[in-house]
């Protein structure tokens, strides 16, 4: 794939701006990455521009679940559920170590939905997936399945399966596949305006946020996959618009509330689903669903009300655990881009999660959508762009991910091999070089290798320290105080790889810790 770091970016930007492109993708989340990947595999000359960092928005701050949307069946959204469960199975098969199966348990306490109703929904869910995937457990067995679960009114529980991922690494893996097939991707480049000739989009003007320089790009088509920012650049605005909804999460050390399964239940305050589940050796409590009133250009952050809401949910299910604010390791909040018609102000959880395409000559805007179905969304966008590009979109059902061999990393245990191959894909050869230099030592109590940190700093286009610690790795979430205690050793390993002098490192560290306190810790 070639060099991909800040030095390369500085040299490449003017040259990339001078080319004629078939397609420029605006937005570096999972949908933008998916569009670039599908365009690149078809030989389109394609470029992705992201204003902040890859996966900076919703795609690094989701609930980490690759699921079919069980609750959408109850709303009659069978098409969305069918597509989701089939894509879930595809991702499980193609990206082991990155997308992993996760069992869920729904406790039944006498309210809605009871075992029969819930079992009926799961029967439909399983039929759409093509396999039976659930089982009911009476109370005596449930005690062994989920120790510590409150038994107040508890009758039993139903176990079913979905999947979980590291969402930011999923974006990086998809971008890696696109780059292998000839696509290009840049972060830190903000699209200022679309250029139009005779009513058709023919290019765009963009600003390099690192240098302040402006560049003009020419292209046959623009695909906007900017999530909650989708309303900003499109010319024609009808009744449908983006309603930004915030979902926030708490992260606990795994030892504080150890779980082998995700626990799914309805919050007593508003009846919406909440999950407590294992992720990356820690335990997540989430998610909320509120209108996001803050600005979209700053990292979203959890509110005091949301903290109380999630802690209350956890306390009701695990009262003996005594989980409180002192146990919270970190937090994150993401903004979901939900399409609303604006006529009736539905409750956030009642808004449909269907996506739409807004099309104008030379430009297609994707609004809404789900992480699980990014491949299908990408194909739909490309079909809409094909006429502008002057290419037929060949039918095909090729894998998103090229196969990689886990045995290519001999110095690691089988579990570590599976994990790093899943996260790094085609970059595994470069990672192996770092494993040979640094061994298989992990950073703190996490599963992240020091070798992964070094490779990210050297070859995964890190522009700022939060890119490295919050998205290329998740150390800023998984270690106390945003990994403050490991920063001296991280500096010793990564500063020269990033090409930063001492003054730059000091500035980056101060900015990162301030960001972490503001947006990834409990509200002050």
PDB file of N, CA, C and O in Angstrom, residues 109-158:
ATOM      1  N   UNK A 109     -38.949 -10.396  33.618  1.00  0.00           N
ATOM      2  CA  UNK A 109     -39.405 -10.093  34.979  1.00  0.00           C
ATOM      3  C   UNK A 109     -40.918  -9.894  35.059  1.00  0.00           C
ATOM      4  O   UNK A 109     -41.407  -9.268  35.984  1.00  0.00           O
ATOM      5  N   UNK A 110     -41.647 -10.367  34.081  1.00  0.00           N
ATOM      6  CA  UNK A 110     -43.101 -10.259  34.149  1.00  0.00           C
ATOM      7  C   UNK A 110     -43.680  -9.142  33.305  1.00  0.00           C
ATOM      8  O   UNK A 110     -44.875  -9.105  33.049  1.00  0.00           O
ATOM      9  N   UNK A 111     -42.830  -8.205  32.867  1.00  0.00           N
ATOM     10  CA  UNK A 111     -43.310  -7.121  32.022  1.00  0.00           C
ATOM     11  C   UNK A 111     -43.197  -7.481  30.547  1.00  0.00           C
ATOM     12  O   UNK A 111     -42.943  -8.628  30.176  1.00  0.00           O
ATOM     13  N   UNK A 112     -43.375  -6.485  29.704  1.00  0.00           N
ATOM     14  CA  UNK A 112     -43.261  -6.683  28.259  1.00  0.00           C
ATOM     15  C   UNK A 112     -41.800  -6.460  27.824  1.00  0.00           C
ATOM     16  O   UNK A 112     -41.154  -5.548  28.335  1.00  0.00           O
ATOM     17  N   UNK A 113     -41.243  -7.265  26.918  1.00  0.00           N
ATOM     18  CA  UNK A 113     -41.865  -8.446  26.314  1.00  0.00           C
ATOM     19  C   UNK A 113     -41.600  -9.694  27.150  1.00  0.00           C
ATOM     20  O   UNK A 113     -40.487  -9.884  27.652  1.00  0.00           O
ATOM     21  N   UNK A 114     -42.594 -10.543  27.296  1.00  0.00           N
ATOM     22  CA  UNK A 114     -42.424 -11.798  28.004  1.00  0.00           C
ATOM     23  C   UNK A 114     -41.696 -12.816  27.162  1.00  0.00           C
ATOM     24  O   UNK A 114     -41.380 -12.574  25.983  1.00  0.00           O
ATOM     25  N   UNK A 115     -41.411 -13.990  27.735  1.00  0.00           N
ATOM     26  CA  UNK A 115     -40.652 -15.011  27.004  1.00  0.00           C
ATOM     27  C   UNK A 115     -41.292 -15.422  25.687  1.00  0.00           C
ATOM     28  O   UNK A 115     -40.592 -15.631  24.690  1.00  0.00           O
ATOM     29  N   UNK A 116     -42.622 -15.546  25.657  1.00  0.00           N
ATOM     30  CA  UNK A 116     -43.274 -16.002  24.425  1.00  0.00           C
ATOM     31  C   UNK A 116     -43.195 -14.948  23.326  1.00  0.00           C
ATOM     32  O   UNK A 116     -42.875 -15.249  22.177  1.00  0.00           O
ATOM     33  N   UNK A 117     -43.496 -13.687  23.687  1.00  0.00           N
ATOM     34  CA  UNK A 117     -43.447 -12.613  22.688  1.00  0.00           C
ATOM     35  C   UNK A 117     -42.017 -12.428  22.198  1.00  0.00           C
ATOM     36  O   UNK A 117     -41.762 -12.325  20.983  1.00  0.00           O
ATOM     37  N   UNK A 118     -41.078 -12.393  23.144  1.00  0.00           N
ATOM     38  CA  UNK A 118     -39.678 -12.195  22.761  1.00  0.00           C
ATOM     39  C   UNK A 118     -39.173 -13.374  21.935  1.00  0.00           C
ATOM     40  O   UNK A 118     -38.447 -13.198  20.948  1.00  0.00           O
ATOM     41  N   UNK A 119     -39.578 -14.595  22.321  1.00  0.00           N
ATOM     42  CA  UNK A 119     -39.196 -15.766  21.539  1.00  0.00           C
ATOM     43  C   UNK A 119     -39.750 -15.719  20.134  1.00  0.00           C
ATOM     44  O   UNK A 119     -39.094 -16.152  19.177  1.00  0.00           O
ATOM     45  N   UNK A 120     -40.968 -15.188  19.986  1.00  0.00           N
ATOM     46  CA  UNK A 120     -41.556 -15.041  18.657  1.00  0.00           C
ATOM     47  C   UNK A 120     -40.775 -14.066  17.797  1.00  0.00           C
ATOM     48  O   UNK A 120     -40.537 -14.315  16.611  1.00  0.00           O
ATOM     49  N   UNK A 121     -40.372 -12.925  18.404  1.00  0.00           N
ATOM     50  CA  UNK A 121     -39.549 -11.956  17.664  1.00  0.00           C
ATOM     51  C   UNK A 121     -38.226 -12.588  17.239  1.00  0.00           C
ATOM     52  O   UNK A 121     -37.762 -12.399  16.108  1.00  0.00           O
ATOM     53  N   UNK A 122     -37.621 -13.358  18.153  1.00  0.00           N
ATOM     54  CA  UNK A 122     -36.347 -13.989  17.830  1.00  0.00           C
ATOM     55  C   UNK A 122     -36.505 -15.074  16.771  1.00  0.00           C
ATOM     56  O   UNK A 122     -35.580 -15.323  15.982  1.00  0.00           O
ATOM     57  N   UNK A 123     -37.654 -15.740  16.735  1.00  0.00           N
ATOM     58  CA  UNK A 123     -37.886 -16.738  15.693  1.00  0.00           C
ATOM     59  C   UNK A 123     -37.867 -16.074  14.318  1.00  0.00           C
ATOM     60  O   UNK A 123     -37.295 -16.615  13.353  1.00  0.00           O
ATOM     61  N   UNK A 124     -38.477 -14.889  14.206  1.00  0.00           N
ATOM     62  CA  UNK A 124     -38.430 -14.142  12.943  1.00  0.00           C
ATOM     63  C   UNK A 124     -36.995 -13.703  12.651  1.00  0.00           C
ATOM     64  O   UNK A 124     -36.509 -13.814  11.518  1.00  0.00           O
ATOM     65  N   UNK A 125     -36.331 -13.201  13.693  1.00  0.00           N
ATOM     66  CA  UNK A 125     -34.935 -12.747  13.571  1.00  0.00           C
ATOM     67  C   UNK A 125     -34.052 -13.876  13.053  1.00  0.00           C
ATOM     68  O   UNK A 125     -33.253 -13.703  12.128  1.00  0.00           O
ATOM     69  N   UNK A 126     -34.209 -15.056  13.647  1.00  0.00           N
ATOM     70  CA  UNK A 126     -33.393 -16.206  13.246  1.00  0.00           C
ATOM     71  C   UNK A 126     -33.729 -16.657  11.831  1.00  0.00           C
ATOM     72  O   UNK A 126     -32.852 -17.071  11.070  1.00  0.00           O
ATOM     73  N   UNK A 127     -35.017 -16.600  11.470  1.00  0.00           N
ATOM     74  CA  UNK A 127     -35.416 -16.993  10.123  1.00  0.00           C
ATOM     75  C   UNK A 127     -34.768 -16.083   9.080  1.00  0.00           C
ATOM     76  O   UNK A 127     -34.332 -16.544   8.016  1.00  0.00           O
ATOM     77  N   UNK A 128     -34.682 -14.793   9.381  1.00  0.00           N
ATOM     78  CA  UNK A 128     -34.046 -13.855   8.458  1.00  0.00           C
ATOM     79  C   UNK A 128     -32.557 -14.131   8.332  1.00  0.00           C
ATOM     80  O   UNK A 128     -31.962 -13.907   7.275  1.00  0.00           O
ATOM     81  N   UNK A 129     -31.949 -14.613   9.427  1.00  0.00           N
ATOM     82  CA  UNK A 129     -30.520 -14.927   9.408  1.00  0.00           C
ATOM     83  C   UNK A 129     -30.238 -16.308   8.831  1.00  0.00           C
ATOM     84  O   UNK A 129     -29.100 -16.633   8.484  1.00  0.00           O
ATOM     85  N   UNK A 130     -31.289 -17.149   8.743  1.00  0.00           N
ATOM     86  CA  UNK A 130     -31.106 -18.482   8.184  1.00  0.00           C
ATOM     87  C   UNK A 130     -30.612 -19.511   9.172  1.00  0.00           C
ATOM     88  O   UNK A 130     -30.147 -20.577   8.778  1.00  0.00           O
ATOM     89  N   UNK A 131     -30.722 -19.233  10.485  1.00  0.00           N
ATOM     90  CA  UNK A 131     -30.305 -20.206  11.493  1.00  0.00           C
ATOM     91  C   UNK A 131     -30.974 -19.912  12.826  1.00  0.00           C
ATOM     92  O   UNK A 131     -31.259 -18.765  13.153  1.00  0.00           O
ATOM     93  N   UNK A 132     -31.263 -20.996  13.593  1.00  0.00           N
ATOM     94  CA  UNK A 132     -31.812 -20.804  14.935  1.00  0.00           C
ATOM     95  C   UNK A 132     -30.691 -20.362  15.851  1.00  0.00           C
ATOM     96  O   UNK A 132     -29.619 -20.968  15.879  1.00  0.00           O
ATOM     97  N   UNK A 133     -30.966 -19.333  16.642  1.00  0.00           N
ATOM     98  CA  UNK A 133     -29.875 -18.693  17.372  1.00  0.00           C
ATOM     99  C   UNK A 133     -30.300 -18.242  18.759  1.00  0.00           C
ATOM    100  O   UNK A 133     -29.716 -17.319  19.301  1.00  0.00           O
ATOM    101  N   UNK A 134     -31.342 -18.857  19.345  1.00  0.00           N
ATOM    102  CA  UNK A 134     -31.780 -18.422  20.665  1.00  0.00           C
ATOM    103  C   UNK A 134     -32.279 -19.600  21.489  1.00  0.00           C
ATOM    104  O   UNK A 134     -32.628 -20.652  20.950  1.00  0.00           O
ATOM    105  N   UNK A 135     -32.300 -19.399  22.806  1.00  0.00           N
ATOM    106  CA  UNK A 135     -32.714 -20.440  23.740  1.00  0.00           C
ATOM    107  C   UNK A 135     -33.198 -19.783  25.024  1.00  0.00           C
ATOM    108  O   UNK A 135     -32.616 -18.804  25.489  1.00  0.00           O
ATOM    109  N   UNK A 136     -34.275 -20.334  25.602  1.00  0.00           N
ATOM    110  CA  UNK A 136     -34.807 -19.820  26.868  1.00  0.00           C
ATOM    111  C   UNK A 136     -34.187 -20.591  28.035  1.00  0.00           C
ATOM    112  O   UNK A 136     -34.053 -21.816  27.993  1.00  0.00           O
ATOM    113  N   UNK A 137     -33.817 -19.862  29.111  1.00  0.00           N
ATOM    114  CA  UNK A 137     -33.248 -20.454  30.313  1.00  0.00           C
ATOM    115  C   UNK A 137     -34.145 -20.141  31.507  1.00  0.00           C
ATOM    116  O   UNK A 137     -34.410 -18.958  31.784  1.00  0.00           O
ATOM    117  N   UNK A 138     -34.607 -21.152  32.237  1.00  0.00           N
ATOM    118  CA  UNK A 138     -35.358 -20.875  33.470  1.00  0.00           C
ATOM    119  C   UNK A 138     -34.433 -20.273  34.522  1.00  0.00           C
ATOM    120  O   UNK A 138     -33.201 -20.278  34.373  1.00  0.00           O
ATOM    121  N   UNK A 139     -35.025 -19.783  35.601  1.00  0.00           N
ATOM    122  CA  UNK A 139     -34.275 -19.049  36.616  1.00  0.00           C
ATOM    123  C   UNK A 139     -33.095 -19.844  37.162  1.00  0.00           C
ATOM    124  O   UNK A 139     -32.005 -19.296  37.353  1.00  0.00           O
ATOM    125  N   UNK A 140     -33.311 -21.146  37.424  1.00  0.00           N
ATOM    126  CA  UNK A 140     -32.233 -21.941  38.023  1.00  0.00           C
ATOM    127  C   UNK A 140     -30.990 -21.947  37.135  1.00  0.00           C
ATOM    128  O   UNK A 140     -29.856 -21.898  37.630  1.00  0.00           O
ATOM    129  N   UNK A 141     -31.168 -22.031  35.826  1.00  0.00           N
ATOM    130  CA  UNK A 141     -30.028 -22.032  34.916  1.00  0.00           C
ATOM    131  C   UNK A 141     -29.476 -20.630  34.692  1.00  0.00           C
ATOM    132  O   UNK A 141     -28.265 -20.453  34.512  1.00  0.00           O
ATOM    133  N   UNK A 142     -30.363 -19.634  34.723  1.00  0.00           N
ATOM    134  CA  UNK A 142     -29.933 -18.253  34.483  1.00  0.00           C
ATOM    135  C   UNK A 142     -28.969 -17.775  35.562  1.00  0.00           C
ATOM    136  O   UNK A 142     -28.079 -16.969  35.299  1.00  0.00           O
ATOM    137  N   UNK A 143     -29.119 -18.300  36.781  1.00  0.00           N
ATOM    138  CA  UNK A 143     -28.206 -17.909  37.868  1.00  0.00           C
ATOM    139  C   UNK A 143     -26.755 -18.234  37.533  1.00  0.00           C
ATOM    140  O   UNK A 143     -25.836 -17.508  37.909  1.00  0.00           O
ATOM    141  N   UNK A 144     -26.555 -19.343  36.853  1.00  0.00           N
ATOM    142  CA  UNK A 144     -25.198 -19.734  36.472  1.00  0.00           C
ATOM    143  C   UNK A 144     -24.729 -18.954  35.249  1.00  0.00           C
ATOM    144  O   UNK A 144     -23.531 -18.695  35.086  1.00  0.00           O
ATOM    145  N   UNK A 145     -25.663 -18.591  34.387  1.00  0.00           N
ATOM    146  CA  UNK A 145     -25.319 -17.886  33.161  1.00  0.00           C
ATOM    147  C   UNK A 145     -24.907 -16.443  33.446  1.00  0.00           C
ATOM    148  O   UNK A 145     -23.945 -15.926  32.871  1.00  0.00           O
ATOM    149  N   UNK A 146     -25.644 -15.781  34.361  1.00  0.00           N
ATOM    150  CA  UNK A 146     -25.374 -14.379  34.698  1.00  0.00           C
ATOM    151  C   UNK A 146     -25.359 -14.225  36.217  1.00  0.00           C
ATOM    152  O   UNK A 146     -26.356 -13.819  36.820  1.00  0.00           O
ATOM    153  N   UNK A 147     -24.252 -14.548  36.889  1.00  0.00           N
ATOM    154  CA  UNK A 147     -24.182 -14.386  38.343  1.00  0.00           C
ATOM    155  C   UNK A 147     -24.352 -12.922  38.734  1.00  0.00           C
ATOM    156  O   UNK A 147     -23.870 -12.018  38.047  1.00  0.00           O
ATOM    157  N   UNK A 148     -25.046 -12.697  39.845  1.00  0.00           N
ATOM    158  CA  UNK A 148     -25.209 -11.338  40.365  1.00  0.00           C
ATOM    159  C   UNK A 148     -26.398 -10.591  39.814  1.00  0.00           C
ATOM    160  O   UNK A 148     -26.678  -9.465  40.242  1.00  0.00           O
ATOM    161  N   UNK A 149     -27.116 -11.181  38.854  1.00  0.00           N
ATOM    162  CA  UNK A 149     -28.287 -10.520  38.288  1.00  0.00           C
ATOM    163  C   UNK A 149     -29.400 -10.464  39.327  1.00  0.00           C
ATOM    164  O   UNK A 149     -29.670 -11.449  40.018  1.00  0.00           O
ATOM    165  N   UNK A 150     -30.041  -9.304  39.468  1.00  0.00           N
ATOM    166  CA  UNK A 150     -31.126  -9.152  40.425  1.00  0.00           C
ATOM    167  C   UNK A 150     -32.221 -10.184  40.152  1.00  0.00           C
ATOM    168  O   UNK A 150     -32.633 -10.390  39.004  1.00  0.00           O
ATOM    169  N   UNK A 151     -32.707 -10.829  41.219  1.00  0.00           N
ATOM    170  CA  UNK A 151     -33.750 -11.844  41.053  1.00  0.00           C
ATOM    171  C   UNK A 151     -35.135 -11.321  41.392  1.00  0.00           C
ATOM    172  O   UNK A 151     -36.103 -12.084  41.417  1.00  0.00           O
ATOM    173  N   UNK A 152     -35.268 -10.025  41.607  1.00  0.00           N
ATOM    174  CA  UNK A 152     -36.570  -9.439  41.886  1.00  0.00           C
ATOM    175  C   UNK A 152     -37.512  -9.607  40.707  1.00  0.00           C
ATOM    176  O   UNK A 152     -37.309  -8.991  39.669  1.00  0.00           O
ATOM    177  N   UNK A 153     -38.540 -10.443  40.875  1.00  0.00           N
ATOM    178  CA  UNK A 153     -39.511 -10.681  39.812  1.00  0.00           C
ATOM    179  C   UNK A 153     -38.965 -11.475  38.641  1.00  0.00           C
ATOM    180  O   UNK A 153     -39.659 -11.633  37.625  1.00  0.00           O
ATOM    181  N   UNK A 154     -37.749 -12.003  38.761  1.00  0.00           N
ATOM    182  CA  UNK A 154     -37.098 -12.673  37.632  1.00  0.00           C
ATOM    183  C   UNK A 154     -37.679 -14.072  37.425  1.00  0.00           C
ATOM    184  O   UNK A 154     -37.758 -14.875  38.361  1.00  0.00           O
ATOM    185  N   UNK A 155     -38.090 -14.372  36.196  1.00  0.00           N
ATOM    186  CA  UNK A 155     -38.644 -15.680  35.852  1.00  0.00           C
ATOM    187  C   UNK A 155     -37.644 -16.551  35.101  1.00  0.00           C
ATOM    188  O   UNK A 155     -37.656 -17.774  35.214  1.00  0.00           O
ATOM    189  N   UNK A 156     -36.825 -15.921  34.314  1.00  0.00           N
ATOM    190  CA  UNK A 156     -35.862 -16.623  33.479  1.00  0.00           C
ATOM    191  C   UNK A 156     -35.264 -15.642  32.494  1.00  0.00           C
ATOM    192  O   UNK A 156     -35.367 -14.420  32.670  1.00  0.00           O
ATOM    193  N   UNK A 157     -34.639 -16.153  31.462  1.00  0.00           N
ATOM    194  CA  UNK A 157     -34.035 -15.259  30.479  1.00  0.00           C
ATOM    195  C   UNK A 157     -33.869 -15.947  29.142  1.00  0.00           C
ATOM    196  O   UNK A 157     -33.774 -17.179  29.075  1.00  0.00           O
ATOM    197  N   UNK A 158     -33.847 -15.165  28.080  1.00  0.00           N
ATOM    198  CA  UNK A 158     -33.642 -15.690  26.733  1.00  0.00           C
ATOM    199  C   UNK A 158     -32.272 -15.256  26.245  1.00  0.00           C
ATOM    200  O   UNK A 158     -31.912 -14.081  26.316  1.00  0.00           O
TER     201      UNK A 158
END
